[in-house]
Amino acid sequence: MDDTTIRQIRKLAQRYAFTSIQMHETIGRKAGLSGTDHKYLGFLIQKGQMTAGELSKLTGLTSGAVTGLIDRFEKKGLVKRQFAENDRRKVIIKPDTKKITALLVPLYKDFRSRSDQLIASFSDKEIGIIESYFSRAIEIMKETTARINNKSLQK
């Protein structure tokens, strides 16, 4: 593959990422959250209840930043703190999935419908290529994040 094609795809991927940030910031703001808080809420929806430490590790946020994040979510009634039964020093963050869903689903309804239609328009072979690209790109991003985090820890 030539350099021009690689640059073209890289620019398209950057535009996709930038547009995604803009859309999620808009949705977050409409929901009364920042774009990043809105996405971190997604971690809780996807993974379910977890400790603040687990959320910190998952997001890469410091423990102080996670505390602030949880405070903001709790103030809006989106999560509850609960002491772990076996160790009261641990606090479990429990997402209120009904409340979160009621807040976010209406904002995503049109996007989700149109995205589903777009996906359905591709052939099985094209879907395989798309899945392959995203799966491999995700692994590259995870490896890059881990490498950078490990380098910053070594300094």
Coordinates of N, CA and C in Angstrom, one line a residue:
M1 N 0.9 -1.2 0.0 CA 0.0 0.0 0.0 C 0.9 1.2 0.0
D2 N 0.5 2.2 -0.8 CA 1.4 3.4 -0.9 C 1.1 4.4 0.3
D3 N 2.1 5.3 0.5 CA 2.0 6.3 1.6 C 0.8 7.2 1.5
T4 N 0.4 7.5 0.3 CA -0.8 8.4 0.1 C -2.0 7.8 0.6
T5 N -2.2 6.5 0.3 CA -3.4 5.8 0.8 C -3.4 5.7 2.4
I6 N -2.2 5.4 2.9 CA -2.1 5.3 4.4 C -2.4 6.7 5.0
R7 N -1.9 7.8 4.5 CA -2.1 9.1 5.0 C -3.6 9.4 4.9
Q8 N -4.2 9.0 3.8 CA -5.7 9.3 3.6 C -6.5 8.6 4.6
I9 N -6.2 7.3 4.9 CA -6.9 6.5 5.9 C -6.7 7.1 7.3
R10 N -5.4 7.5 7.5 CA -5.1 8.0 8.9 C -5.9 9.3 9.1
K11 N -6.0 10.2 8.1 CA -6.7 11.4 8.2 C -8.2 11.2 8.4
L12 N -8.7 10.2 7.7 CA -10.1 9.8 7.9 C -10.4 9.3 9.3
A13 N -9.5 8.5 9.8 CA -9.6 8.0 11.2 C -9.5 9.1 12.2
Q14 N -8.7 10.1 11.9 CA -8.6 11.3 12.8 C -9.9 12.1 12.8
R15 N -10.5 12.2 11.6 CA -11.7 12.9 11.5 C -12.8 12.2 12.2
Y16 N -12.8 10.9 12.1 CA -13.8 10.0 12.8 C -13.6 10.2 14.3
A17 N -12.4 10.2 14.8 CA -12.2 10.4 16.3 C -12.6 11.8 16.7
F18 N -12.2 12.8 16.0 CA -12.6 14.2 16.3 C -14.1 14.4 16.3
T19 N -14.8 13.8 15.3 CA -16.2 13.9 15.2 C -16.9 13.2 16.4
S20 N -16.4 12.0 16.7 CA -16.9 11.3 17.8 C -16.8 12.1 19.1
I21 N -15.6 12.7 19.3 CA -15.5 13.6 20.5 C -16.5 14.7 20.6
Q22 N -16.7 15.3 19.4 CA -17.7 16.4 19.3 C -19.1 15.9 19.7
M23 N -19.5 14.8 19.1 CA -20.8 14.2 19.3 C -21.0 13.8 20.8
H24 N -20.0 13.2 21.4 CA -20.1 12.7 22.8 C -20.1 13.9 23.7
E25 N -19.4 15.0 23.4 CA -19.4 16.2 24.2 C -20.8 16.8 24.1
T26 N -21.4 16.9 23.0 CA -22.7 17.4 22.8 C -23.8 16.6 23.6
I27 N -23.7 15.3 23.5 CA -24.6 14.4 24.2 C -24.4 14.5 25.7
G28 N -23.1 14.5 26.1 CA -22.9 14.7 27.5 C -23.4 16.0 28.1
R29 N -23.2 17.1 27.4 CA -23.7 18.4 27.8 C -25.2 18.4 27.9
K30 N -25.9 17.8 26.9 CA -27.3 17.7 26.9 C -27.8 16.9 28.1
A31 N -27.0 15.9 28.5 CA -27.4 15.1 29.7 C -26.9 15.7 31.0
G32 N -26.3 16.9 30.9 CA -25.9 17.5 32.1 C -24.5 17.1 32.6
L33 N -23.7 16.5 31.7 CA -22.4 15.9 32.0 C -21.4 16.5 31.1
S34 N -20.1 16.4 31.4 CA -19.1 16.7 30.4 C -19.0 15.5 29.4
G35 N -18.4 15.7 28.3 CA -18.2 14.6 27.3 C -17.4 13.4 27.9
T36 N -16.4 13.8 28.7 CA -15.6 12.7 29.2 C -16.3 12.0 30.4
D37 N -17.0 12.7 31.2 CA -17.8 12.1 32.3 C -18.9 11.2 31.7
H38 N -19.5 11.6 30.6 CA -20.5 10.8 29.9 C -19.9 9.5 29.4
K39 N -18.6 9.5 28.9 CA -18.0 8.3 28.4 C -17.6 7.4 29.6
Y40 N -17.1 8.0 30.7 CA -16.7 7.2 31.9 C -17.9 6.6 32.5
L41 N -19.1 7.2 32.4 CA -20.3 6.6 32.8 C -20.6 5.3 32.0
G42 N -20.2 5.3 30.7 CA -20.3 4.1 29.9 C -19.5 3.0 30.4
F43 N -18.3 3.2 31.0 CA -17.5 2.1 31.6 C -18.4 1.4 32.7
L44 N -19.0 2.2 33.5 CA -19.8 1.7 34.6 C -21.0 0.9 34.0
I45 N -21.6 1.4 33.0 CA -22.7 0.6 32.4 C -22.3 -0.7 31.8
Q46 N -21.1 -0.6 31.1 CA -20.6 -1.8 30.4 C -20.1 -2.8 31.4
K47 N -19.4 -2.4 32.4 CA -18.7 -3.3 33.3 C -19.5 -3.6 34.6
G48 N -20.5 -2.7 34.9 CA -21.3 -2.9 36.1 C -20.6 -2.4 37.3
Q49 N -21.0 -2.8 38.5 CA -20.5 -2.2 39.7 C -19.0 -2.6 39.9
M50 N -18.3 -1.7 40.5 CA -16.8 -1.9 40.7 C -16.4 -1.0 41.8
T51 N -15.1 -1.2 42.3 CA -14.6 -0.3 43.3 C -14.0 0.9 42.6
A52 N -13.8 2.0 43.4 CA -13.2 3.2 42.8 C -11.8 2.9 42.3
G53 N -11.1 2.0 42.9 CA -9.8 1.6 42.4 C -9.8 0.9 41.1
E54 N -10.8 0.1 40.9 CA -11.0 -0.6 39.6 C -11.4 0.4 38.5
L55 N -12.2 1.4 38.9 CA -12.6 2.4 37.9 C -11.3 3.2 37.6
S56 N -10.5 3.5 38.5 CA -9.3 4.3 38.3 C -8.4 3.5 37.4
K57 N -8.2 2.2 37.6 CA -7.3 1.4 36.7 C -7.9 1.3 35.3
L58 N -9.2 1.1 35.2 CA -9.9 1.0 33.9 C -9.8 2.3 33.1
T59 N -10.0 3.4 33.7 CA -10.0 4.7 33.0 C -8.6 5.4 32.9
G60 N -7.7 5.0 33.8 CA -6.4 5.7 33.8 C -6.4 6.9 34.6
L61 N -7.5 7.2 35.3 CA -7.6 8.4 36.1 C -7.0 8.2 37.4
T62 N -6.5 9.3 38.1 CA -5.9 9.2 39.4 C -7.1 8.9 40.4
S63 N -6.7 8.5 41.6 CA -7.8 8.2 42.6 C -8.5 9.4 42.9
G64 N -7.8 10.6 43.0 CA -8.5 11.8 43.3 C -9.5 12.2 42.2
A65 N -9.1 12.0 40.9 CA -10.0 12.4 39.8 C -11.2 11.4 39.8
V66 N -11.0 10.2 40.2 CA -12.1 9.2 40.2 C -13.1 9.6 41.4
T67 N -12.5 10.0 42.5 CA -13.4 10.5 43.6 C -14.3 11.6 43.1
G68 N -13.7 12.6 42.4 CA -14.5 13.7 41.9 C -15.5 13.3 40.9
L69 N -15.2 12.3 40.0 CA -16.1 11.8 39.0 C -17.3 11.1 39.7
I70 N -17.0 10.3 40.7 CA -18.0 9.6 41.4 C -18.9 10.6 42.2
D71 N -18.3 11.6 42.8 CA -19.1 12.6 43.4 C -20.1 13.3 42.5
R72 N -19.6 13.6 41.3 CA -20.5 14.2 40.3 C -21.6 13.3 39.9
F73 N -21.3 12.0 39.7 CA -22.3 11.0 39.3 C -23.3 10.8 40.4
E74 N -22.8 10.7 41.7 CA -23.7 10.5 42.8 C -24.6 11.7 43.0
K75 N -24.1 12.9 42.8 CA -24.9 14.1 43.0 C -26.1 14.1 42.0
K76 N -25.9 13.5 40.8 CA -27.0 13.4 39.8 C -27.8 12.2 40.0
G77 N -27.5 11.4 41.0 CA -28.3 10.2 41.3 C -28.0 9.0 40.3
L78 N -26.9 9.1 39.6 CA -26.5 8.1 38.6 C -25.8 6.9 39.2
V79 N -25.2 7.1 40.3 CA -24.5 6.0 41.0 C -24.7 6.1 42.5
K80 N -24.4 5.0 43.2 CA -24.5 5.0 44.7 C -23.2 4.3 45.1
R81 N -22.7 4.9 46.3 CA -21.5 4.2 46.9 C -22.1 3.2 47.9
Q82 N -21.4 2.1 48.0 CA -21.8 1.1 49.0 C -20.6 0.4 49.5
F83 N -20.5 0.2 50.8 CA -19.3 -0.5 51.4 C -19.3 -1.9 51.0
A84 N -18.2 -2.5 50.7 CA -18.0 -3.9 50.4 C -18.3 -4.7 51.7
E85 N -19.1 -5.8 51.5 CA -19.5 -6.6 52.7 C -18.3 -7.2 53.4
N86 N -17.3 -7.6 52.6 CA -16.1 -8.3 53.2 C -15.0 -7.4 53.7
D87 N -15.1 -6.1 53.3 CA -14.0 -5.2 53.6 C -14.6 -3.8 53.5
R88 N -15.0 -3.2 54.7 CA -15.7 -1.9 54.7 C -14.8 -0.8 54.3
R89 N -13.5 -1.0 54.1 CA -12.6 0.0 53.6 C -12.8 0.2 52.1
K90 N -13.3 -0.8 51.5 CA -13.6 -0.7 50.0 C -15.0 -0.2 49.8
V91 N -15.1 0.7 48.8 CA -16.3 1.3 48.4 C -16.7 0.8 47.0
I92 N -17.9 0.2 46.9 CA -18.3 -0.3 45.6 C -19.2 0.8 45.0
I93 N -18.9 1.1 43.7 CA -19.7 2.1 43.0 C -20.8 1.3 42.2
K94 N -22.0 1.6 42.5 CA -23.1 0.8 41.8 C -23.9 1.8 40.9
P95 N -23.8 1.6 39.6 CA -24.5 2.4 38.6 C -26.0 2.1 38.7
D96 N -26.8 3.2 38.6 CA -28.3 3.1 38.5 C -28.6 3.0 37.0
T97 N -28.5 1.8 36.5 CA -28.6 1.6 35.0 C -30.0 2.1 34.5
K98 N -31.1 2.0 35.3 CA -32.3 2.5 34.8 C -32.3 4.0 34.6
K99 N -31.8 4.7 35.6 CA -31.7 6.1 35.5 C -30.7 6.6 34.4
I100 N -29.6 5.9 34.3 CA -28.6 6.2 33.2 C -29.2 6.0 31.9
T101 N -29.9 4.8 31.7 CA -30.5 4.5 30.4 C -31.6 5.5 30.1
A102 N -32.4 5.9 31.0 CA -33.5 6.9 30.8 C -32.9 8.2 30.4
L103 N -31.7 8.5 30.9 CA -31.1 9.8 30.6 C -30.4 9.8 29.2
L104 N -29.8 8.7 28.8 CA -29.0 8.7 27.6 C -29.6 8.1 26.4
V105 N -30.5 7.1 26.5 CA -31.1 6.4 25.4 C -31.8 7.4 24.5
P106 N -32.6 8.3 25.0 CA -33.3 9.3 24.0 C -32.3 10.1 23.2
L107 N -31.1 10.4 23.8 CA -30.1 11.2 23.1 C -29.4 10.4 22.0
Y108 N -29.4 9.1 22.1 CA -28.7 8.2 21.2 C -29.6 7.5 20.2
K109 N -30.9 7.7 20.4 CA -31.9 6.9 19.6 C -31.7 7.0 18.1
D110 N -31.7 8.3 17.6 CA -31.5 8.5 16.1 C -30.2 8.0 15.7
F111 N -29.1 8.3 16.4 CA -27.8 7.9 16.0 C -27.7 6.4 16.0
R112 N -28.2 5.7 16.9 CA -28.2 4.2 17.0 C -28.9 3.6 15.8
S113 N -30.1 4.2 15.5 CA -30.9 3.7 14.4 C -30.2 3.8 13.1
R114 N -29.7 5.0 12.9 CA -29.0 5.3 11.6 C -27.7 4.5 11.5
S115 N -27.0 4.3 12.6 CA -25.8 3.5 12.6 C -26.1 2.0 12.3
D116 N -27.2 1.5 12.9 CA -27.6 0.2 12.6 C -28.0 0.0 11.1
Q117 N -28.6 1.0 10.5 CA -28.9 0.9 9.1 C -27.7 0.9 8.3
L118 N -26.7 1.7 8.7 CA -25.4 1.8 8.0 C -24.7 0.4 8.0
I119 N -24.6 -0.2 9.2 CA -24.0 -1.5 9.3 C -24.7 -2.5 8.5
A120 N -26.0 -2.5 8.5 CA -26.8 -3.5 7.7 C -26.6 -3.3 6.2
S121 N -26.1 -2.2 5.8 CA -25.9 -1.9 4.3 C -24.6 -2.6 3.8
F122 N -23.8 -3.1 4.7 CA -22.5 -3.7 4.3 C -22.7 -5.2 4.1
S123 N -21.9 -5.8 3.2 CA -21.9 -7.2 2.9 C -21.2 -7.9 4.1
D124 N -21.4 -9.2 4.2 CA -20.7 -10.0 5.2 C -19.2 -9.9 5.1
K125 N -18.7 -9.8 3.9 CA -17.2 -9.7 3.7 C -16.8 -8.3 4.2
E126 N -17.5 -7.3 3.9 CA -17.2 -5.9 4.3 C -17.2 -5.8 5.9
I127 N -18.2 -6.4 6.5 CA -18.4 -6.4 7.9 C -17.1 -7.1 8.5
G128 N -16.7 -8.2 7.9 CA -15.5 -8.9 8.4 C -14.3 -8.0 8.4
I129 N -14.1 -7.2 7.3 CA -13.0 -6.2 7.2 C -13.1 -5.1 8.3
I130 N -14.3 -4.6 8.4 CA -14.5 -3.6 9.4 C -14.2 -4.1 10.8
E131 N -14.7 -5.3 11.1 CA -14.4 -5.9 12.4 C -12.9 -6.1 12.6
S132 N -12.3 -6.6 11.6 CA -10.8 -6.8 11.7 C -10.1 -5.5 12.0
Y133 N -10.4 -4.5 11.2 CA -9.8 -3.2 11.4 C -9.9 -2.7 12.9
F134 N -11.2 -2.6 13.3 CA -11.4 -2.1 14.7 C -10.8 -3.0 15.7
S135 N -10.9 -4.3 15.6 CA -10.3 -5.2 16.6 C -8.7 -5.0 16.7
R136 N -8.1 -4.9 15.5 CA -6.7 -4.8 15.5 C -6.3 -3.4 15.9
A137 N -7.0 -2.3 15.6 CA -6.7 -1.0 16.0 C -6.9 -0.8 17.5
I138 N -7.9 -1.4 18.1 CA -8.1 -1.4 19.5 C -6.9 -2.0 20.2
E139 N -6.4 -3.1 19.7 CA -5.2 -3.8 20.3 C -4.0 -2.8 20.2
I140 N -3.8 -2.2 19.1 CA -2.7 -1.3 19.0 C -2.8 -0.1 20.0
M141 N -4.0 0.4 20.1 CA -4.2 1.5 21.1 C -4.0 1.0 22.5
K142 N -4.4 -0.2 22.9 CA -4.2 -0.7 24.2 C -2.7 -0.9 24.5
E143 N -2.0 -1.4 23.5 CA -0.5 -1.6 23.6 C 0.2 -0.3 23.8
T144 N -0.2 0.7 23.0 CA 0.4 2.0 23.0 C 0.2 2.6 24.4
T145 N -1.1 2.5 24.9 CA -1.4 3.1 26.2 C -0.6 2.4 27.3
A146 N -0.5 1.1 27.3 CA 0.3 0.4 28.3 C 1.8 0.7 28.2
R147 N 2.3 0.8 27.0 CA 3.7 1.2 26.8 C 4.0 2.6 27.4
I148 N 3.1 3.5 27.0 CA 3.3 4.9 27.5 C 3.2 5.0 29.0
N149 N 2.2 4.3 29.6 CA 2.0 4.3 31.0 C 3.2 3.6 31.7
N150 N 3.7 2.6 31.2 CA 4.9 1.9 31.8 C 6.1 2.8 31.7
K151 N 6.3 3.5 30.6 CA 7.4 4.4 30.5 C 7.3 5.6 31.5
S152 N 6.1 6.1 31.7 CA 6.0 7.2 32.6 C 6.2 6.7 34.0
L153 N 5.9 5.5 34.3 CA 6.1 4.9 35.7 C 7.6 4.7 36.0
Q154 N 8.4 4.5 34.9 CA 9.8 4.2 35.1 C 10.6 5.5 35.3
K155 N 10.1 6.6 35.1 CA 10.8 7.9 35.2 C 11.0 8.3 36.6

